[in-house]
Amino acid sequence: MNIHEYQAKELFKKFDIPIPRGRVAFKVDEAKEIAQELAVLPVVVKAQIHAGGRGKGGGVKLADSAEEAAKIAGEILGMTLVTHQTGPEGKIVGKILVEEGLDIDKELYLGVVPDRATASLVFMASEAGGMDIEEVAANTPEKIIKQQVRPGEGLQPFQGRALAYGLNLEPEVVKQFIPVVAKLYNLFMNYDCSLVEINPLVITKDKKLVALDAKVNFDDNALYRQKEVEGYRDLTEEEALEVEASKYNLNYIKLDGNIGNMVNGAGLAMATMDIIKLAGAEPANFLDVGGGASAEMVENGFRIILSDENVKGVLINIFGGILRCDILARGVVEAANKVGIQVPVVIRMEGTNVEEGRRILDESGLDLQVANDVWDAASKVAEIARSA
Amino acid sequence: MSILVDENTRLVVQGITGKEGQFHTRQCVEYGTNVVAGVTPGKGGQQMDSIPVFNTVEQARLEAGANVSMIFVPPAFAADAIMEAAFAGIEVIVAITEGIPVLDMMRVYHAVKNSGSHLIGPNCPGIISPGKCKVGIMPGPIHMEGSVGVVSRSGTLTYEVVDQLTKNGVGQSTCMGIGGDPIIGTNFIDALKLFEADPGTSGIVMVGEIGGSAEEDAAEFIVREVSKPVIGFVAGLTAPPGRRMGHAGAIISGSSGTAQAKIEAMEKAGITVVRNLGELGKTAVEVFGE
């Protein structure tokens, strides 16, 4: 789960990680008020959306007066901000962060992420702050210093020192940096984060270390024990259909194609999307109805898929296994009747009682094509896409 | 032959009295697995069907001789259940549970490594040695005894692969789902080592997906250490970056973890990578023979 920069900075504040003074605003008047309160110039107005690259997209601007801050706020609030992370459709800005501007001497990078290969957390720090850290890692990996931390053992004091000295910090900055590393670690552990990143972590002209930006993501698996974090969720940042699907415990992700698909199991669902593409059509979504694929899940799945107006055909691929295909087929027919399906549907299913299942589908009177295997199913649905 | 589970497996099911636990225990018994015990704290002394239930895993090992565990405990308690099995000296621990927090699994991972137990999963369908023993939730009848080892990060996609193998007459020594989470007990390399050392395995099918670099690491390992022929498949060529595709571990972060990069690494390592899932069975016949 993602949150906004201003929310991440609230968490930073709780952990005593230094941030610029400022507040979130939802209206132009509020932005002006905050700028006046700050009583320093310039002030920075930052669009709050769940995507990086805001500066390049025109979502971060400096103002030299409270009036200018209000004017900029008026331009940014309600704008559709397009960045390399939003996709071409962009995101509508509903909130802005108004902060004091700082005199910056140097920009650093500091982040923590889980490392799969070593089953540990890895701190990454770099003198090349303010840049895309992926690019730094790809082009100049020597500019990134790392420290691995096993949560069972915890962060060791020497690791903070190793990062600080690796960054060639001046002694008075080292003193500020080491505690920030420890606080970042505590934040990560306390909130079950999946990423905490400060980019840039700046050193001001008067040698103060300040988190100019803040990014915090959380482990979805741990949300059950992070009730406070749930309050940070911003549903306006999420695709409406995906929010709807999550209410039914369905894993749905909207894509750009026109062939809807419903599959049991995430791996098979991805493989089904791939084979649709291989057959010459484009998948409209990813939808995993779970290993069990109950009739209710199938019905909800149909509703979600068909809410996408681009969908011209649907492929259902269920590897039942222990699940009986006759029961599944009855569920599909019932769901199709209930939802009132207007597009052709190709069904491929495997498992026990598969013949009985096919008979039920054939005799349903619905526009259902039964496929023999995955490739047959993909070919049939691609044919539908071509004639649509 | 086979790896990790066989006719000597004496299974304890942690969470045996829950709905899932009961259902899949019965399926395992039906397949022929020797289920010797169950564990549900507070229900020690009861029975599930005729299987004795204990309060602790240690009791299950000492009194019923359990050496392999299958875990159906809910995510909030699953890390503890894995630790309990490891500390009780269970040799192979199969964690079916989906949704365990990543930080919990980091602690568990190192503790289990130190204990000497072998953890499979979590968030996996389990492991089956066809004709001998099934420890997991996979459908038994699609499998067939033979000499091809299957290792996969997925559940139902593994069934699809196994089903094609069986329909094409290619039997399996052991099929293992290693799980869709970012932190898992057994990775591809661990599984490849076991298959390479198993005289009953003559070829390997490896099924990967987007996220992380386990496939690339495995490809490198295969070049150095695996003499047996390997077929590969990677799901997620059409997956968009930055989105978690169902499995917690299936996410392309920036430019890393793409299916394209994995396929290229695997092909470079001499693995026969199948692009069309529908042709996997046929390809297996060509590469392994029937």
JSON list of C-alpha atoms in Angstrom, two decimals, chain A residues 113-121 134 149-152 188-193 219-222 224-225 239 242 251-255 263-275 277-278 282-283 286 288 291 317 319-322 348 350 352 372-375, chain B residues 23-24 27 75-77 99-104 106-107 109-110 134 137-139 141-142 153-154 156-157 159-160 163-164 167 181-183 209-213 217 233-240 243-251 253-256 275-278:
[
{"chain": "A", "resi": 113, "resn": "VAL", "atom": "CA", "xyz": [13.96, -2.11, 1.17]},
{"chain": "A", "resi": 114, "resn": "PRO", "atom": "CA", "xyz": [13.66, -5.84, 1.76]},
{"chain": "A", "resi": 115, "resn": "ASP", "atom": "CA", "xyz": [16.23, -7.94, -0.11]},
{"chain": "A", "resi": 116, "resn": "ARG", "atom": "CA", "xyz": [14.73, -11.23, -1.24]},
{"chain": "A", "resi": 117, "resn": "ALA", "atom": "CA", "xyz": [17.95, -13.06, -1.97]},
{"chain": "A", "resi": 118, "resn": "THR", "atom": "CA", "xyz": [19.39, -12.58, 1.54]},
{"chain": "A", "resi": 119, "resn": "ALA", "atom": "CA", "xyz": [16.06, -12.42, 3.43]},
{"chain": "A", "resi": 120, "resn": "SER", "atom": "CA", "xyz": [17.17, -9.21, 5.09]},
{"chain": "A", "resi": 121, "resn": "LEU", "atom": "CA", "xyz": [16.60, -5.47, 4.92]},
{"chain": "A", "resi": 134, "resn": "GLU", "atom": "CA", "xyz": [17.43, 2.87, -10.30]},
{"chain": "A", "resi": 149, "resn": "VAL", "atom": "CA", "xyz": [20.26, -5.84, 8.37]},
{"chain": "A", "resi": 150, "resn": "ARG", "atom": "CA", "xyz": [18.62, -9.03, 9.60]},
{"chain": "A", "resi": 151, "resn": "PRO", "atom": "CA", "xyz": [15.49, -8.12, 11.55]},
{"chain": "A", "resi": 152, "resn": "GLY", "atom": "CA", "xyz": [16.21, -10.91, 14.03]},
{"chain": "A", "resi": 188, "resn": "PHE", "atom": "CA", "xyz": [10.29, 0.44, 8.98]},
{"chain": "A", "resi": 189, "resn": "MET", "atom": "CA", "xyz": [9.99, -2.23, 11.70]},
{"chain": "A", "resi": 190, "resn": "ASN", "atom": "CA", "xyz": [7.17, -0.55, 13.65]},
{"chain": "A", "resi": 191, "resn": "TYR", "atom": "CA", "xyz": [4.92, -0.04, 10.66]},
{"chain": "A", "resi": 192, "resn": "ASP", "atom": "CA", "xyz": [5.68, -3.18, 8.61]},
{"chain": "A", "resi": 193, "resn": "CYS", "atom": "CA", "xyz": [6.92, -1.10, 5.71]},
{"chain": "A", "resi": 219, "resn": "ASP", "atom": "CA", "xyz": [3.48, -4.62, 3.31]},
{"chain": "A", "resi": 220, "resn": "ASP", "atom": "CA", "xyz": [-0.12, -5.51, 2.38]},
{"chain": "A", "resi": 221, "resn": "ASN", "atom": "CA", "xyz": [0.22, -8.80, 4.26]},
{"chain": "A", "resi": 222, "resn": "ALA", "atom": "CA", "xyz": [0.79, -6.93, 7.52]},
{"chain": "A", "resi": 224, "resn": "TYR", "atom": "CA", "xyz": [-4.14, -6.57, 9.62]},
{"chain": "A", "resi": 225, "resn": "ARG", "atom": "CA", "xyz": [-1.90, -5.47, 12.49]},
{"chain": "A", "resi": 239, "resn": "GLU", "atom": "CA", "xyz": [-8.66, 2.42, -9.90]},
{"chain": "A", "resi": 242, "resn": "GLU", "atom": "CA", "xyz": [-9.90, -2.46, -8.43]},
{"chain": "A", "resi": 251, "resn": "ASN", "atom": "CA", "xyz": [-7.36, -9.69, -7.23]},
{"chain": "A", "resi": 252, "resn": "TYR", "atom": "CA", "xyz": [-8.15, -7.48, -10.21]},
{"chain": "A", "resi": 253, "resn": "ILE", "atom": "CA", "xyz": [-5.85, -5.19, -12.19]},
{"chain": "A", "resi": 254, "resn": "LYS", "atom": "CA", "xyz": [-7.17, -3.20, -15.13]},
{"chain": "A", "resi": 255, "resn": "LEU", "atom": "CA", "xyz": [-5.18, -3.24, -18.36]},
{"chain": "A", "resi": 263, "resn": "VAL", "atom": "CA", "xyz": [-8.53, -17.36, -13.84]},
{"chain": "A", "resi": 264, "resn": "ASN", "atom": "CA", "xyz": [-8.01, -19.26, -10.59]},
{"chain": "A", "resi": 265, "resn": "GLY", "atom": "CA", "xyz": [-4.53, -18.64, -9.22]},
{"chain": "A", "resi": 266, "resn": "ALA", "atom": "CA", "xyz": [-2.15, -15.74, -9.86]},
{"chain": "A", "resi": 267, "resn": "GLY", "atom": "CA", "xyz": [0.53, -17.61, -11.83]},
{"chain": "A", "resi": 268, "resn": "LEU", "atom": "CA", "xyz": [-2.00, -19.21, -14.17]},
{"chain": "A", "resi": 269, "resn": "ALA", "atom": "CA", "xyz": [-3.73, -15.82, -14.51]},
{"chain": "A", "resi": 270, "resn": "MET", "atom": "CA", "xyz": [-0.50, -14.19, -15.67]},
{"chain": "A", "resi": 271, "resn": "ALA", "atom": "CA", "xyz": [0.21, -17.09, -18.02]},
{"chain": "A", "resi": 272, "resn": "THR", "atom": "CA", "xyz": [-3.33, -16.75, -19.43]},
{"chain": "A", "resi": 273, "resn": "MET", "atom": "CA", "xyz": [-2.80, -13.04, -20.12]},
{"chain": "A", "resi": 274, "resn": "ASP", "atom": "CA", "xyz": [0.45, -13.94, -21.88]},
{"chain": "A", "resi": 275, "resn": "ILE", "atom": "CA", "xyz": [-1.14, -16.61, -24.06]},
{"chain": "A", "resi": 277, "resn": "LYS", "atom": "CA", "xyz": [-1.34, -11.85, -26.29]},
{"chain": "A", "resi": 278, "resn": "LEU", "atom": "CA", "xyz": [0.58, -14.65, -28.00]},
{"chain": "A", "resi": 282, "resn": "GLU", "atom": "CA", "xyz": [-4.74, -7.95, -25.82]},
{"chain": "A", "resi": 283, "resn": "PRO", "atom": "CA", "xyz": [-5.78, -8.78, -22.23]},
{"chain": "A", "resi": 286, "resn": "PHE", "atom": "CA", "xyz": [-5.60, -9.55, -14.61]},
{"chain": "A", "resi": 288, "resn": "ASP", "atom": "CA", "xyz": [-7.36, -14.06, -9.97]},
{"chain": "A", "resi": 291, "resn": "GLY", "atom": "CA", "xyz": [-7.51, -21.29, -6.07]},
{"chain": "A", "resi": 317, "resn": "ASN", "atom": "CA", "xyz": [-9.57, -20.47, -17.51]},
{"chain": "A", "resi": 319, "resn": "PHE", "atom": "CA", "xyz": [-7.82, -25.44, -13.45]},
{"chain": "A", "resi": 320, "resn": "GLY", "atom": "CA", "xyz": [-10.15, -27.05, -10.97]},
{"chain": "A", "resi": 321, "resn": "GLY", "atom": "CA", "xyz": [-8.09, -29.92, -9.71]},
{"chain": "A", "resi": 322, "resn": "ILE", "atom": "CA", "xyz": [-9.84, -30.81, -6.51]},
{"chain": "A", "resi": 348, "resn": "ARG", "atom": "CA", "xyz": [-11.53, -23.72, -20.59]},
{"chain": "A", "resi": 350, "resn": "GLU", "atom": "CA", "xyz": [-9.86, -28.85, -16.21]},
{"chain": "A", "resi": 352, "resn": "THR", "atom": "CA", "xyz": [-12.66, -33.89, -12.09]},
{"chain": "A", "resi": 372, "resn": "ASN", "atom": "CA", "xyz": [-10.14, -28.10, -24.98]},
{"chain": "A", "resi": 373, "resn": "ASP", "atom": "CA", "xyz": [-6.90, -26.60, -23.70]},
{"chain": "A", "resi": 374, "resn": "VAL", "atom": "CA", "xyz": [-5.19, -23.25, -23.03]},
{"chain": "A", "resi": 375, "resn": "TRP", "atom": "CA", "xyz": [-4.02, -22.67, -26.58]},
{"chain": "B", "resi": 23, "resn": "PHE", "atom": "CA", "xyz": [-10.24, -31.10, 4.02]},
{"chain": "B", "resi": 24, "resn": "HIS", "atom": "CA", "xyz": [-6.68, -31.34, 2.77]},
{"chain": "B", "resi": 27, "resn": "GLN", "atom": "CA", "xyz": [-7.15, -35.60, 0.56]},
{"chain": "B", "resi": 75, "resn": "PRO", "atom": "CA", "xyz": [-1.15, -15.82, 8.60]},
{"chain": "B", "resi": 76, "resn": "ALA", "atom": "CA", "xyz": [-0.98, -14.00, 11.96]},
{"chain": "B", "resi": 77, "resn": "PHE", "atom": "CA", "xyz": [0.17, -17.23, 13.68]},
{"chain": "B", "resi": 99, "resn": "GLY", "atom": "CA", "xyz": [-0.33, -13.73, 3.60]},
{"chain": "B", "resi": 100, "resn": "ILE", "atom": "CA", "xyz": [2.47, -13.95, 6.18]},
{"chain": "B", "resi": 101, "resn": "PRO", "atom": "CA", "xyz": [4.07, -10.51, 6.75]},
{"chain": "B", "resi": 102, "resn": "VAL", "atom": "CA", "xyz": [7.47, -10.14, 5.10]},
{"chain": "B", "resi": 103, "resn": "LEU", "atom": "CA", "xyz": [9.24, -9.07, 8.31]},
{"chain": "B", "resi": 104, "resn": "ASP", "atom": "CA", "xyz": [7.96, -12.22, 10.05]},
{"chain": "B", "resi": 106, "resn": "MET", "atom": "CA", "xyz": [12.75, -12.69, 7.43]},
{"chain": "B", "resi": 107, "resn": "ARG", "atom": "CA", "xyz": [13.08, -13.75, 11.06]},
{"chain": "B", "resi": 109, "resn": "TYR", "atom": "CA", "xyz": [14.02, -17.72, 7.33]},
{"chain": "B", "resi": 110, "resn": "HIS", "atom": "CA", "xyz": [17.26, -17.36, 9.29]},
{"chain": "B", "resi": 134, "resn": "LYS", "atom": "CA", "xyz": [1.43, -35.96, -1.18]},
{"chain": "B", "resi": 137, "resn": "ILE", "atom": "CA", "xyz": [-3.23, -29.05, -1.65]},
{"chain": "B", "resi": 138, "resn": "MET", "atom": "CA", "xyz": [-2.54, -30.08, -5.25]},
{"chain": "B", "resi": 139, "resn": "PRO", "atom": "CA", "xyz": [-4.94, -32.47, -7.00]},
{"chain": "B", "resi": 141, "resn": "PRO", "atom": "CA", "xyz": [-4.84, -37.64, -9.80]},
{"chain": "B", "resi": 142, "resn": "ILE", "atom": "CA", "xyz": [-3.20, -35.32, -12.38]},
{"chain": "B", "resi": 153, "resn": "ARG", "atom": "CA", "xyz": [6.63, -20.45, -7.86]},
{"chain": "B", "resi": 154, "resn": "SER", "atom": "CA", "xyz": [2.96, -20.93, -8.62]},
{"chain": "B", "resi": 156, "resn": "THR", "atom": "CA", "xyz": [-2.59, -23.72, -10.34]},
{"chain": "B", "resi": 157, "resn": "LEU", "atom": "CA", "xyz": [0.00, -22.96, -13.05]},
{"chain": "B", "resi": 159, "resn": "TYR", "atom": "CA", "xyz": [-1.11, -28.10, -12.00]},
{"chain": "B", "resi": 160, "resn": "GLU", "atom": "CA", "xyz": [-1.47, -26.97, -15.62]},
{"chain": "B", "resi": 163, "resn": "ASP", "atom": "CA", "xyz": [-1.33, -32.07, -16.27]},
{"chain": "B", "resi": 164, "resn": "GLN", "atom": "CA", "xyz": [0.31, -31.51, -19.66]},
{"chain": "B", "resi": 167, "resn": "LYS", "atom": "CA", "xyz": [-1.18, -36.28, -20.68]},
{"chain": "B", "resi": 181, "resn": "ASP", "atom": "CA", "xyz": [6.08, -14.78, -1.63]},
{"chain": "B", "resi": 182, "resn": "PRO", "atom": "CA", "xyz": [9.23, -12.62, -1.71]},
{"chain": "B", "resi": 183, "resn": "ILE", "atom": "CA", "xyz": [10.86, -14.54, 1.16]},
{"chain": "B", "resi": 209, "resn": "GLU", "atom": "CA", "xyz": [7.21, -15.67, -12.83]},
{"chain": "B", "resi": 210, "resn": "ILE", "atom": "CA", "xyz": [7.93, -11.95, -12.65]},
{"chain": "B", "resi": 211, "resn": "GLY", "atom": "CA", "xyz": [9.56, -10.39, -9.58]},
{"chain": "B", "resi": 212, "resn": "GLY", "atom": "CA", "xyz": [12.97, -10.74, -7.94]},
{"chain": "B", "resi": 213, "resn": "SER", "atom": "CA", "xyz": [15.93, -12.46, -9.57]},
{"chain": "B", "resi": 217, "resn": "ASP", "atom": "CA", "xyz": [20.25, -16.79, -10.18]},
{"chain": "B", "resi": 233, "resn": "PHE", "atom": "CA", "xyz": [8.52, -21.27, -18.43]},
{"chain": "B", "resi": 234, "resn": "VAL", "atom": "CA", "xyz": [8.09, -17.74, -17.07]},
{"chain": "B", "resi": 235, "resn": "ALA", "atom": "CA", "xyz": [4.67, -16.15, -16.48]},
{"chain": "B", "resi": 236, "resn": "GLY", "atom": "CA", "xyz": [4.03, -12.41, -16.68]},
{"chain": "B", "resi": 237, "resn": "LEU", "atom": "CA", "xyz": [5.32, -11.17, -20.06]},
{"chain": "B", "resi": 238, "resn": "THR", "atom": "CA", "xyz": [2.23, -8.93, -20.25]},
{"chain": "B", "resi": 239, "resn": "ALA", "atom": "CA", "xyz": [2.28, -7.84, -16.59]},
{"chain": "B", "resi": 240, "resn": "PRO", "atom": "CA", "xyz": [2.53, -4.05, -16.07]},
{"chain": "B", "resi": 243, "resn": "ARG", "atom": "CA", "xyz": [1.78, -3.81, -9.79]},
{"chain": "B", "resi": 244, "resn": "ARG", "atom": "CA", "xyz": [1.58, -6.78, -7.46]},
{"chain": "B", "resi": 245, "resn": "MET", "atom": "CA", "xyz": [0.13, -9.56, -9.64]},
{"chain": "B", "resi": 246, "resn": "GLY", "atom": "CA", "xyz": [-1.71, -11.59, -7.01]},
{"chain": "B", "resi": 247, "resn": "HIS", "atom": "CA", "xyz": [1.37, -13.16, -5.45]},
{"chain": "B", "resi": 248, "resn": "ALA", "atom": "CA", "xyz": [3.15, -10.86, -3.00]},
{"chain": "B", "resi": 249, "resn": "GLY", "atom": "CA", "xyz": [6.41, -11.61, -4.78]},
{"chain": "B", "resi": 250, "resn": "ALA", "atom": "CA", "xyz": [5.16, -11.12, -8.34]},
{"chain": "B", "resi": 251, "resn": "ILE", "atom": "CA", "xyz": [5.99, -7.49, -9.00]},
{"chain": "B", "resi": 253, "resn": "SER", "atom": "CA", "xyz": [10.17, -3.06, -9.60]},
{"chain": "B", "resi": 254, "resn": "GLY", "atom": "CA", "xyz": [11.41, -0.46, -12.04]},
{"chain": "B", "resi": 255, "resn": "SER", "atom": "CA", "xyz": [13.31, -2.41, -14.64]},
{"chain": "B", "resi": 256, "resn": "SER", "atom": "CA", "xyz": [14.10, -5.46, -12.50]},
{"chain": "B", "resi": 275, "resn": "ARG", "atom": "CA", "xyz": [6.93, -19.38, -24.86]},
{"chain": "B", "resi": 276, "resn": "ASN", "atom": "CA", "xyz": [3.53, -20.93, -25.57]},
{"chain": "B", "resi": 277, "resn": "LEU", "atom": "CA", "xyz": [2.22, -22.54, -22.40]},
{"chain": "B", "resi": 278, "resn": "GLY", "atom": "CA", "xyz": [0.03, -24.81, -24.55]}
]
